[in-house]
Coordinates of C-alpha atoms and ligand atoms in Angstrom, one line a residue:
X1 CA 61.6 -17.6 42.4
X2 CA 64.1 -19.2 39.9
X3 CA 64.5 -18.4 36.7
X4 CA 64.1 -21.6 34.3
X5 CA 67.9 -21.7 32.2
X6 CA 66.6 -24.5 30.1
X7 CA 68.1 -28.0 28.8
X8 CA 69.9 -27.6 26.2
X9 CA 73.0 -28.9 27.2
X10 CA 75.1 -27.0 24.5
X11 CA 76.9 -23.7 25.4
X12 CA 73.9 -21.7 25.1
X13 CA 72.2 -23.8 28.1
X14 CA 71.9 -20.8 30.7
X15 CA 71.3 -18.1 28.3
X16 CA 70.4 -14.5 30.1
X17 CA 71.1 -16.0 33.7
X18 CA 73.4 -13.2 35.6
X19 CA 76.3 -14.1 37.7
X20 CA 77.8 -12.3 40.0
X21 CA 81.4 -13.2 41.2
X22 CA 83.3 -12.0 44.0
X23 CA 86.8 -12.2 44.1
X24 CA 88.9 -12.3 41.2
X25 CA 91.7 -14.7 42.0
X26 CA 92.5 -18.5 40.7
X27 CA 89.1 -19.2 41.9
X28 CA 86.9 -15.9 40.5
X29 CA 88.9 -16.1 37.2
X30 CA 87.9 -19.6 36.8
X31 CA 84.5 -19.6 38.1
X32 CA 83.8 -16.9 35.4
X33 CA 85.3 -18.9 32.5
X34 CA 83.2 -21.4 33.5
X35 CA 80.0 -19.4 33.6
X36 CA 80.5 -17.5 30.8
X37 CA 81.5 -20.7 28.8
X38 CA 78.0 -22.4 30.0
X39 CA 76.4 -19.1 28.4
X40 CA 75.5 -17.0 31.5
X41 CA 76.4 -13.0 32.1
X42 CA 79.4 -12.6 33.9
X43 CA 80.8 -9.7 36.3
X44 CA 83.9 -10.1 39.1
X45 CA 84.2 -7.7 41.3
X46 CA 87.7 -7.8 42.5
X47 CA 88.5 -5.5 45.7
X48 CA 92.6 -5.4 44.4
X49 CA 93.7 -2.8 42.5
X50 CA 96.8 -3.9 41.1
X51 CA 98.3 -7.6 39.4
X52 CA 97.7 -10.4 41.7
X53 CA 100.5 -12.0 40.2
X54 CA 103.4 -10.9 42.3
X55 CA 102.2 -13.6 44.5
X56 CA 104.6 -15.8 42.7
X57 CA 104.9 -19.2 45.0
X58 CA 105.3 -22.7 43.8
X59 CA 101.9 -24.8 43.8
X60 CA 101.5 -28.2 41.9
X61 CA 98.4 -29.8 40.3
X62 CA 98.1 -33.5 39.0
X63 CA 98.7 -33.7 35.4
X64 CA 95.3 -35.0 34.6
X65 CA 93.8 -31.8 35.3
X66 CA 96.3 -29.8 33.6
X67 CA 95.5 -31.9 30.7
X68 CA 91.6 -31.3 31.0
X69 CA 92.1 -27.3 31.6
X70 CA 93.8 -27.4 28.2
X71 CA 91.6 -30.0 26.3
X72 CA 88.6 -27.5 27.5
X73 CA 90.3 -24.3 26.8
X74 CA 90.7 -22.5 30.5
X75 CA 94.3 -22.5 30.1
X76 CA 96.8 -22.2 27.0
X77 CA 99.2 -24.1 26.2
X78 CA 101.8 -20.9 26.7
X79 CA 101.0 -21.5 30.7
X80 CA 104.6 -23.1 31.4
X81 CA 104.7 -25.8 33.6
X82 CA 106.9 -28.4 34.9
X83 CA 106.0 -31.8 34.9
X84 CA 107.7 -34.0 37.1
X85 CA 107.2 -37.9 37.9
X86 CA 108.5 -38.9 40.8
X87 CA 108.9 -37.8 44.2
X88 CA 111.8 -38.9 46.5
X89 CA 111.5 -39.0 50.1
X90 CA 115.0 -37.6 52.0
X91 CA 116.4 -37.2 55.1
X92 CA 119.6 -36.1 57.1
X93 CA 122.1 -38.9 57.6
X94 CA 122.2 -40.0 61.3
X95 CA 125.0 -37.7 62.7
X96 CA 126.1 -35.9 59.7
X97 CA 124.9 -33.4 57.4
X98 CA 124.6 -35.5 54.1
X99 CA 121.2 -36.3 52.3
X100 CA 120.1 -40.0 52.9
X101 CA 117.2 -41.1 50.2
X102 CA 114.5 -43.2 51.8
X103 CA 112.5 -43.3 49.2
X104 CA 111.1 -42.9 45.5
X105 CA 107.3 -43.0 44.6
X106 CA 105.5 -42.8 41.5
X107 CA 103.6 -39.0 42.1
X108 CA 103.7 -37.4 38.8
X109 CA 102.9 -33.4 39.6
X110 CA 102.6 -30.3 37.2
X111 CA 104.4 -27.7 39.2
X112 CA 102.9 -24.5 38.6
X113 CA 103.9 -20.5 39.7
X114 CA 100.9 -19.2 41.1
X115 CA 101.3 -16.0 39.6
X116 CA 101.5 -17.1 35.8
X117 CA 98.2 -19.5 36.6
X118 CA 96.6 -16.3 37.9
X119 CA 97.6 -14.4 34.9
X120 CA 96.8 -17.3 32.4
X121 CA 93.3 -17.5 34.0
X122 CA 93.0 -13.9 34.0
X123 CA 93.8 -13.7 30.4
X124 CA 90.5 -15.8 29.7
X125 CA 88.0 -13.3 31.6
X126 CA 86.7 -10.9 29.4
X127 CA 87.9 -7.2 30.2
X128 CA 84.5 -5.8 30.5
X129 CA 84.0 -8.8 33.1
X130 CA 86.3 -7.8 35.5
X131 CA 85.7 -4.7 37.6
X132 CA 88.6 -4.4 39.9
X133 CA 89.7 -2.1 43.1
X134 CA 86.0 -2.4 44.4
X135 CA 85.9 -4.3 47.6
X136 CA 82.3 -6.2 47.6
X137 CA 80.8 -4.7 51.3
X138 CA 77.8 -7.2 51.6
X139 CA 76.0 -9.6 49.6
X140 CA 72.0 -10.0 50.4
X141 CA 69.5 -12.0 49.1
X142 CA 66.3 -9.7 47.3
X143 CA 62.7 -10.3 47.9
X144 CA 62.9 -11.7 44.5
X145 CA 65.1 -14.5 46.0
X146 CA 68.1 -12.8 43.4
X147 CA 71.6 -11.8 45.0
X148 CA 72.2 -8.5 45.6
X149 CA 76.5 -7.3 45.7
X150 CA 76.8 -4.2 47.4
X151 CA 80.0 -2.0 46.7
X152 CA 81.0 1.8 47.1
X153 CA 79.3 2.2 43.5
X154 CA 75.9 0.6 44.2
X155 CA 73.9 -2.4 43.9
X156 CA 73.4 -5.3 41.5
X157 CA 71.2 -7.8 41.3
X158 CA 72.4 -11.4 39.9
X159 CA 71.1 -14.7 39.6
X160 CA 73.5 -15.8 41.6
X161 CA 76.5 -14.8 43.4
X162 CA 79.9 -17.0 43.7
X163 CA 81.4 -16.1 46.1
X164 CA 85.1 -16.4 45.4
X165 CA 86.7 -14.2 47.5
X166 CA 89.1 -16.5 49.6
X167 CA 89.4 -17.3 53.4
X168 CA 87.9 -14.5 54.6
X169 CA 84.8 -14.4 52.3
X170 CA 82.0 -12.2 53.1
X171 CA 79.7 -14.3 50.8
X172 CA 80.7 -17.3 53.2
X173 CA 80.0 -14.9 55.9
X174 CA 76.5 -14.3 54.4
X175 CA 75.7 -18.2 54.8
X176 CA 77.3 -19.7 57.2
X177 CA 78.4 -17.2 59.5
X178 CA 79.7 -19.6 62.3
X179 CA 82.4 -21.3 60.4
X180 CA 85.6 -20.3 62.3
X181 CA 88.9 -21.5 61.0
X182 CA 90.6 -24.3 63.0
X183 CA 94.1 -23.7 63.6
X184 CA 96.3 -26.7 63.7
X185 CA 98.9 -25.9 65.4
X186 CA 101.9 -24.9 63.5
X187 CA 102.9 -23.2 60.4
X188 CA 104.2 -23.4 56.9
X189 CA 106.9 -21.0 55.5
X190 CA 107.2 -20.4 51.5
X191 CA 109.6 -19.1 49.7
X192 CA 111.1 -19.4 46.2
X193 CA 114.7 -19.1 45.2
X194 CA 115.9 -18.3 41.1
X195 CA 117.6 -22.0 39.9
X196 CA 120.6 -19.6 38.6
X197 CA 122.0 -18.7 42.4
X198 CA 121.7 -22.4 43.2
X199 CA 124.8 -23.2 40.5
X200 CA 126.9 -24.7 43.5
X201 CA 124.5 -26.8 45.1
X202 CA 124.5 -29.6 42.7
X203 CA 122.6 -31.9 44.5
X204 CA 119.5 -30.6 45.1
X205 CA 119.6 -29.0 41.6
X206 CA 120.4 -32.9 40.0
X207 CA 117.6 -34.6 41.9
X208 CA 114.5 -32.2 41.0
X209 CA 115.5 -32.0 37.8
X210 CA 113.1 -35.2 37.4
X211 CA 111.4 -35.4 41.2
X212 CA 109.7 -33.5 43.9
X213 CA 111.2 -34.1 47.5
X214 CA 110.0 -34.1 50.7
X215 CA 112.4 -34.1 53.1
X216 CA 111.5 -35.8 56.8
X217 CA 112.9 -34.5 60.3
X218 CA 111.6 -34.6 63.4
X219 CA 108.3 -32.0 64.1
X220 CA 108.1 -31.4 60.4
X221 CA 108.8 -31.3 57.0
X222 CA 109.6 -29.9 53.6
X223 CA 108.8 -30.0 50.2
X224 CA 110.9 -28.8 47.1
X225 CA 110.0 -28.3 43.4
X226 CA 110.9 -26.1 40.3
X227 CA 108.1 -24.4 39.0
X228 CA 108.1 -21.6 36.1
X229 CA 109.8 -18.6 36.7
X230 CA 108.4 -15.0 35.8
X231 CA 110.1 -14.8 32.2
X232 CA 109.8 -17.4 29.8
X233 CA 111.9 -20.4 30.2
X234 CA 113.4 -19.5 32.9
X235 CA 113.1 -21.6 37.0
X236 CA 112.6 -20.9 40.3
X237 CA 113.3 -23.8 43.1
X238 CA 110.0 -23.5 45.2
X239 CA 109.6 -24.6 48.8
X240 CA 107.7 -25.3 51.6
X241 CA 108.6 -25.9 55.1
X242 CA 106.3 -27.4 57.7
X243 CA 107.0 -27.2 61.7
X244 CA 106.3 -25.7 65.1
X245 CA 105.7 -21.7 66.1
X246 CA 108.9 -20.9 67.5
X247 CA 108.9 -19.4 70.8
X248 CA 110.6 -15.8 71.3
X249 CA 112.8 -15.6 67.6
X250 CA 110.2 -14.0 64.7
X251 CA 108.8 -17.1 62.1
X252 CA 111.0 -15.3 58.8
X253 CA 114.5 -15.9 61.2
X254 CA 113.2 -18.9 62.5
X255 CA 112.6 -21.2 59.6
X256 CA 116.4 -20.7 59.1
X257 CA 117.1 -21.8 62.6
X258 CA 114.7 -25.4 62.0
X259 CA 116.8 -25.5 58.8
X260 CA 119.9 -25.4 59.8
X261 CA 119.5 -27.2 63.0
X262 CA 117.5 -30.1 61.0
X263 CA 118.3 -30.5 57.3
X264 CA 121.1 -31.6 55.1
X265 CA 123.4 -28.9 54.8
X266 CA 122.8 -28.5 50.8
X267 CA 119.0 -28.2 51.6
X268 CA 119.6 -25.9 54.5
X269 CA 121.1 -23.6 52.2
X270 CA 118.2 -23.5 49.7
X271 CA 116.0 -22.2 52.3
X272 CA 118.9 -19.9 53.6
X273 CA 118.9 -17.9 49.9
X274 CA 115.1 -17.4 50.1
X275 CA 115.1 -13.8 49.5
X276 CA 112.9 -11.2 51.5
X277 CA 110.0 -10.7 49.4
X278 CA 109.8 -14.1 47.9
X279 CA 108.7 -15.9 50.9
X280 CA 105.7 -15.8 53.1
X281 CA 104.5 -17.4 56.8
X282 CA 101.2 -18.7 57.0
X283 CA 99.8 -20.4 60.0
X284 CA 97.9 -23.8 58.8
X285 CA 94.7 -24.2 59.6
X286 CA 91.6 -25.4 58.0
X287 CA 87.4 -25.0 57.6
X288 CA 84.4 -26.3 55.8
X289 CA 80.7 -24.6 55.8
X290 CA 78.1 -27.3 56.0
X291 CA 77.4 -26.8 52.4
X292 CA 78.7 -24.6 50.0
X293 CA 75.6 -23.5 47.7
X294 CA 72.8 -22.4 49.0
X295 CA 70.8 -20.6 46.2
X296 CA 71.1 -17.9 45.2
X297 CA 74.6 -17.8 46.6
X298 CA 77.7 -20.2 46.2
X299 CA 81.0 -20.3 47.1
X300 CA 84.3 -21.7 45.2
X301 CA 88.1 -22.1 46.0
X302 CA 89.6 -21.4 49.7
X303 CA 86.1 -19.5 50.6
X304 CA 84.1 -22.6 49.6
X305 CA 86.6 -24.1 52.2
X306 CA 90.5 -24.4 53.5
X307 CA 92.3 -28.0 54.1
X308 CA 95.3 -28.3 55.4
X309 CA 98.3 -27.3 52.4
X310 CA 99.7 -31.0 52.7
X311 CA 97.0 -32.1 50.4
X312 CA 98.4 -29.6 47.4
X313 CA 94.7 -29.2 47.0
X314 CA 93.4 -25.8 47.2
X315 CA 94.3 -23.4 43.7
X316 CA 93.2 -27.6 42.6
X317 CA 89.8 -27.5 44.3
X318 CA 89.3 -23.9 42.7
X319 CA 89.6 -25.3 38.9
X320 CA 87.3 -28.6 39.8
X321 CA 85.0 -26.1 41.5
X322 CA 84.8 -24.4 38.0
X323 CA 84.7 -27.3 36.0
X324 CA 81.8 -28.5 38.0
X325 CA 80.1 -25.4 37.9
X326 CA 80.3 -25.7 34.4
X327 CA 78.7 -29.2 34.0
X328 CA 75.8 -28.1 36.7
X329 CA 74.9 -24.9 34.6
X330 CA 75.1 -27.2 30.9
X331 CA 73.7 -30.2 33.1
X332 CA 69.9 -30.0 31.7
X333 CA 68.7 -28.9 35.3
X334 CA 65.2 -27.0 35.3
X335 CA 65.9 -24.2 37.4
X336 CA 68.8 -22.2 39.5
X337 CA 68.5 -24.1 42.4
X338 CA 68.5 -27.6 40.8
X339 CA 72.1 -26.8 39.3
X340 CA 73.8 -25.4 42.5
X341 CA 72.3 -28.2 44.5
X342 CA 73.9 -30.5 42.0
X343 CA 77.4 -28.3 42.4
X344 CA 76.9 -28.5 46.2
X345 CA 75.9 -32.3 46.6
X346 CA 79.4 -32.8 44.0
X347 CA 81.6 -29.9 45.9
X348 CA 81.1 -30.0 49.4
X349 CA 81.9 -33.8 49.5
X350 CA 84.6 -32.8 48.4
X351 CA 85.6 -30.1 50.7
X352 CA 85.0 -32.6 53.3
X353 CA 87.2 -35.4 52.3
X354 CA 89.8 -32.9 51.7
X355 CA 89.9 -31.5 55.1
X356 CA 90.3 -35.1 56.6
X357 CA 92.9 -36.0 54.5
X358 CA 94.7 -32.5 55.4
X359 CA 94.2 -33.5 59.0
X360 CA 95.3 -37.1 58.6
X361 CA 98.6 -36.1 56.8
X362 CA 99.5 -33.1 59.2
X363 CA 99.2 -35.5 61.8
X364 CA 101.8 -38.2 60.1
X365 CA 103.7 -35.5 58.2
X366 CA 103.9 -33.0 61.5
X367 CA 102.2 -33.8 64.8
X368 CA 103.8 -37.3 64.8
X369 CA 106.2 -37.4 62.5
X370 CA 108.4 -41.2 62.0
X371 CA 111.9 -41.6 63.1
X372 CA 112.4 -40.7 59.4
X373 CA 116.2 -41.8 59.7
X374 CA 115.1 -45.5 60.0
X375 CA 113.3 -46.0 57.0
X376 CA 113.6 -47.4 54.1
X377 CA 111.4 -48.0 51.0
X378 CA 109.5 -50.8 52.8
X379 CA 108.8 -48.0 55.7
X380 CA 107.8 -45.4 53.9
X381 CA 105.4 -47.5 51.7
X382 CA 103.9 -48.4 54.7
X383 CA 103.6 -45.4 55.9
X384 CA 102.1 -43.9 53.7
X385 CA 99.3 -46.5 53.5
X386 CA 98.8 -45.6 57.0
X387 CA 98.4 -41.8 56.3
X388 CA 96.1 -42.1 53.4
X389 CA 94.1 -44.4 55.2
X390 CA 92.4 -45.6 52.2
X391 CA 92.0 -41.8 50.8
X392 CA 93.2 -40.7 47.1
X393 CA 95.6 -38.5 46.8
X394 CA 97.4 -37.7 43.8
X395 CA 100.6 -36.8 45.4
X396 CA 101.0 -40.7 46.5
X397 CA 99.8 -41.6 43.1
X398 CA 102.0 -45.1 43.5
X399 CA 100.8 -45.8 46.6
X400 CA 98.2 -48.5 46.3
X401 CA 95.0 -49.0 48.7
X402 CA 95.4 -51.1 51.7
Ligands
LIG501 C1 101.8 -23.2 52.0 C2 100.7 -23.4 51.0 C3 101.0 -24.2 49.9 C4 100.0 -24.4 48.9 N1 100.2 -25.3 47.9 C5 99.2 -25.6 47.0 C6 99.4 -26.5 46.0 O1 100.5 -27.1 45.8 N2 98.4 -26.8 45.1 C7 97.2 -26.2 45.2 O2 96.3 -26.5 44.4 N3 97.0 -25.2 46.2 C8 98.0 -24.9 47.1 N4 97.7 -24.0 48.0 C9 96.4 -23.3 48.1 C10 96.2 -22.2 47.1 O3 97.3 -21.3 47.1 C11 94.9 -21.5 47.4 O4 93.9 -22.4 47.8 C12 94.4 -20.7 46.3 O5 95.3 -19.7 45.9 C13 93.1 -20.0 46.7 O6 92.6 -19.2 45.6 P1 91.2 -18.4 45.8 O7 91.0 -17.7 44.5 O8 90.2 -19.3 46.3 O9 91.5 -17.4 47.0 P2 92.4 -16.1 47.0 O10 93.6 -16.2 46.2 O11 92.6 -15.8 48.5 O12 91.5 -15.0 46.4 C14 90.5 -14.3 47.0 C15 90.3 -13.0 46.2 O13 89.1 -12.4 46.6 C16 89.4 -11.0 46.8 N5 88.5 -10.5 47.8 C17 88.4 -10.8 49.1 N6 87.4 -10.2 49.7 C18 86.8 -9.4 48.8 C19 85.8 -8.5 48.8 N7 85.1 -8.2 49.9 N8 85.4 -7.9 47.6 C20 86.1 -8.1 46.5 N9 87.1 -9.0 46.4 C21 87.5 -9.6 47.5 C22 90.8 -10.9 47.2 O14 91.4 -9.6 46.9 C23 91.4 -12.0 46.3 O15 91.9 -11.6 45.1 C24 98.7 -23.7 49.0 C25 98.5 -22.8 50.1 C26 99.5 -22.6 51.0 C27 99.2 -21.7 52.2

């Protein structure tokens, strides 16, 4: 049975419907705004006790959607970001340990901390909504055809269930329990480094004052950014390093080995100050269900789905999951299932061409990577033509389709 949530089309659209979220990250926070915006009852059931914000790495988002979070009220304007333009594309000079630019492309980014996004998201969910330090043990489906969320304090029964909670989702678990991650190989280190112990590295600090950069070397690559730092006003210089599992040193020792060995000395050095506790090793990998709603359960952000990090795509896919949400449950449909199959047919397109793209740039960007050092504009025009392979992707946002 589905309950009818009329046509209104106004706020008031899904009036009485219950929703159920678990998870209460980017994507639970958001999925709730969403569903409480579109008039439903919301609960998240976090399993954390404490502020997810300490997880305070760099991520970026394009600008349009930064504009349309703000325009339709998810996020404040008191969310500090960093909007940047360009992006360079840099290398070490053949048989030194200077910076060579390739490249510049039009890319413009809103670098974001993770942490104040969480918070900022947070801010919006109600405090009645959010039940944390809970773990969600199961989710089931009734006889009713309702979702059930089990925790240590009982049952509920909802309308439907997001599932939000992230790779290891149970809720994913629930309806499509074969999806395995699919490693790919190698890892990415993160790390972020305060712009105020950086003073006597002016080159880096000169170049992203108005650009991202990725910098090329062989088996790899790295990105760099400022994003927001905890306090008001002030920066942090994030960064992301792409290459091979070492073999016999630990992964936190040996991004400084591929560093060193591999980038301009300047850049090595950035890495070289990320301090303990502001960086993290994650082994890439990615996954998609074959659908992600299935009524009355559906699943948003890195449980709906995981693509590779190159696309910058994932705290992204979590606010267009929301927004979509949101259009689905104002949409006019007649019943439950009519809205999440209209989120599903929408999202898990999406989830798919993601994960290609993820796979197509790991491949140029780390399984193959160019003889960076002989490039030019020209080249890395080219080449990125080649990676994209027709695909959008907003961090090539001057790179036009073959
Ligand atoms: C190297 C790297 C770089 C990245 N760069 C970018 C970028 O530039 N742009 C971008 O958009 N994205 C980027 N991402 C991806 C982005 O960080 C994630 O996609 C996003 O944070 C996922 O949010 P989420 O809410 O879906 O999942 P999570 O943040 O994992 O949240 C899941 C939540 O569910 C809770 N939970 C789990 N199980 C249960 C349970 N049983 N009961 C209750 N609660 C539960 C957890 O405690 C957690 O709070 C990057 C990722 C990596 C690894």
């Amino acid at each position: 049975m589905t309950r009818d949530i009329g046509t209104g089309g106004g706020s008031v659209a899904v009036t009485g419907l219950r929703i159920g979220v678990v998870g209460g990250s980017i994507a639970g926070c958001a999925m709730a705004i969403a569903a409480t915006r579109a008039g439903a009852e919301v609960t998240v059931h976090e399993r954390s006790d404490g502020a997810l914000q300490e997880r305070g790495f760099g991520i970026v988002m394009p600008p349009s959607l930064h504009r349309e979070l703000l325009a339709s009220g998810y996020l404040g304007a008191d969310m500090e970001t960093v909007p940047v333009g360009t992006r360079v594309w840099l290398t070490r000079a053949p048989g030194g340990r200077s910076t060579r630019e390739l490249a510049r492309q039009r890319a413009p980014v809103a670098a974001c901390n993770w942490g104040l996004l969480w918070r900022a998201l947070r801010g919006r969910v109600g405090a009645g909504v959010y039940r944390r330090g809970l773990p969600v043990e199961s989710v089931a489906r009734a006889a009713s055809g309702r979702g059930v969320i089990r925790t240590g304090d009982g049952e509920r029964e909802y309308d439907i269930v997001v599932g939000a909670d992230g790779y290891g989702s149970v809720t994913r678990g629930r309806m499509a329990p074969d999806v395995r991650p699919l490693p790919a190989g190698y890892l990415a280190w993160r790390g972020t480094v305060p712009l105020d112990v950086l003073g006597d590295l002016p080159g880096p600090l000169e170049l992203l004052r108005g650009a991202w950069a990725t910098l090329g070397f062989p088996g790899g690559h790295a990105v760099f950014y400022v994003i927001p730092g905890p306090d008001p006003g002030s920066r942090l210089l994030a960064y992301v390093v792409y290459g091979a599992a070492p073999r016999g040193t630990g992964p936190d020792a040996y991004v400084h080995e591929l560093a060193g060995e591999h980038f301009p000395a300047e850049w090595a050095e950035v890495v070289a100050r990320g301090g303990a506790g502001a960086r993290g090793v994650h082994p890439v990998a990615d996954f998609m269900p074959p659908r992600v709603a299935e009524p009355p359960f559906l699943l948003a952000g890195d449980a709906a789905g995981v693509t590779r990090p190159h696309t910058a795509s994932g705290a992204v896919k979590a606010l267009q999951d929301a927004l979509c949400l949101e259009r689905a449950l104002r949409g006019g449909a007649a019943s439950v299932a009519e809205a999440l199959g209209r989120y599903a047919d929408e999202r898990t397109a999406e989830g798919i061409r993601l994960v290609e793209l993820g796979r197509r740039l790991g491949h140029h960007l780390v399984e193959r990577t160019p003889d960076w050092a002989a490039m030019g504009p020209a080249e890395v025009e080219a080449w990125s033509r080649a990676a994209l392979n027709g695909a959008r992707s907003y961090l090539y946002g001057g790179v036009h389709r073959p």
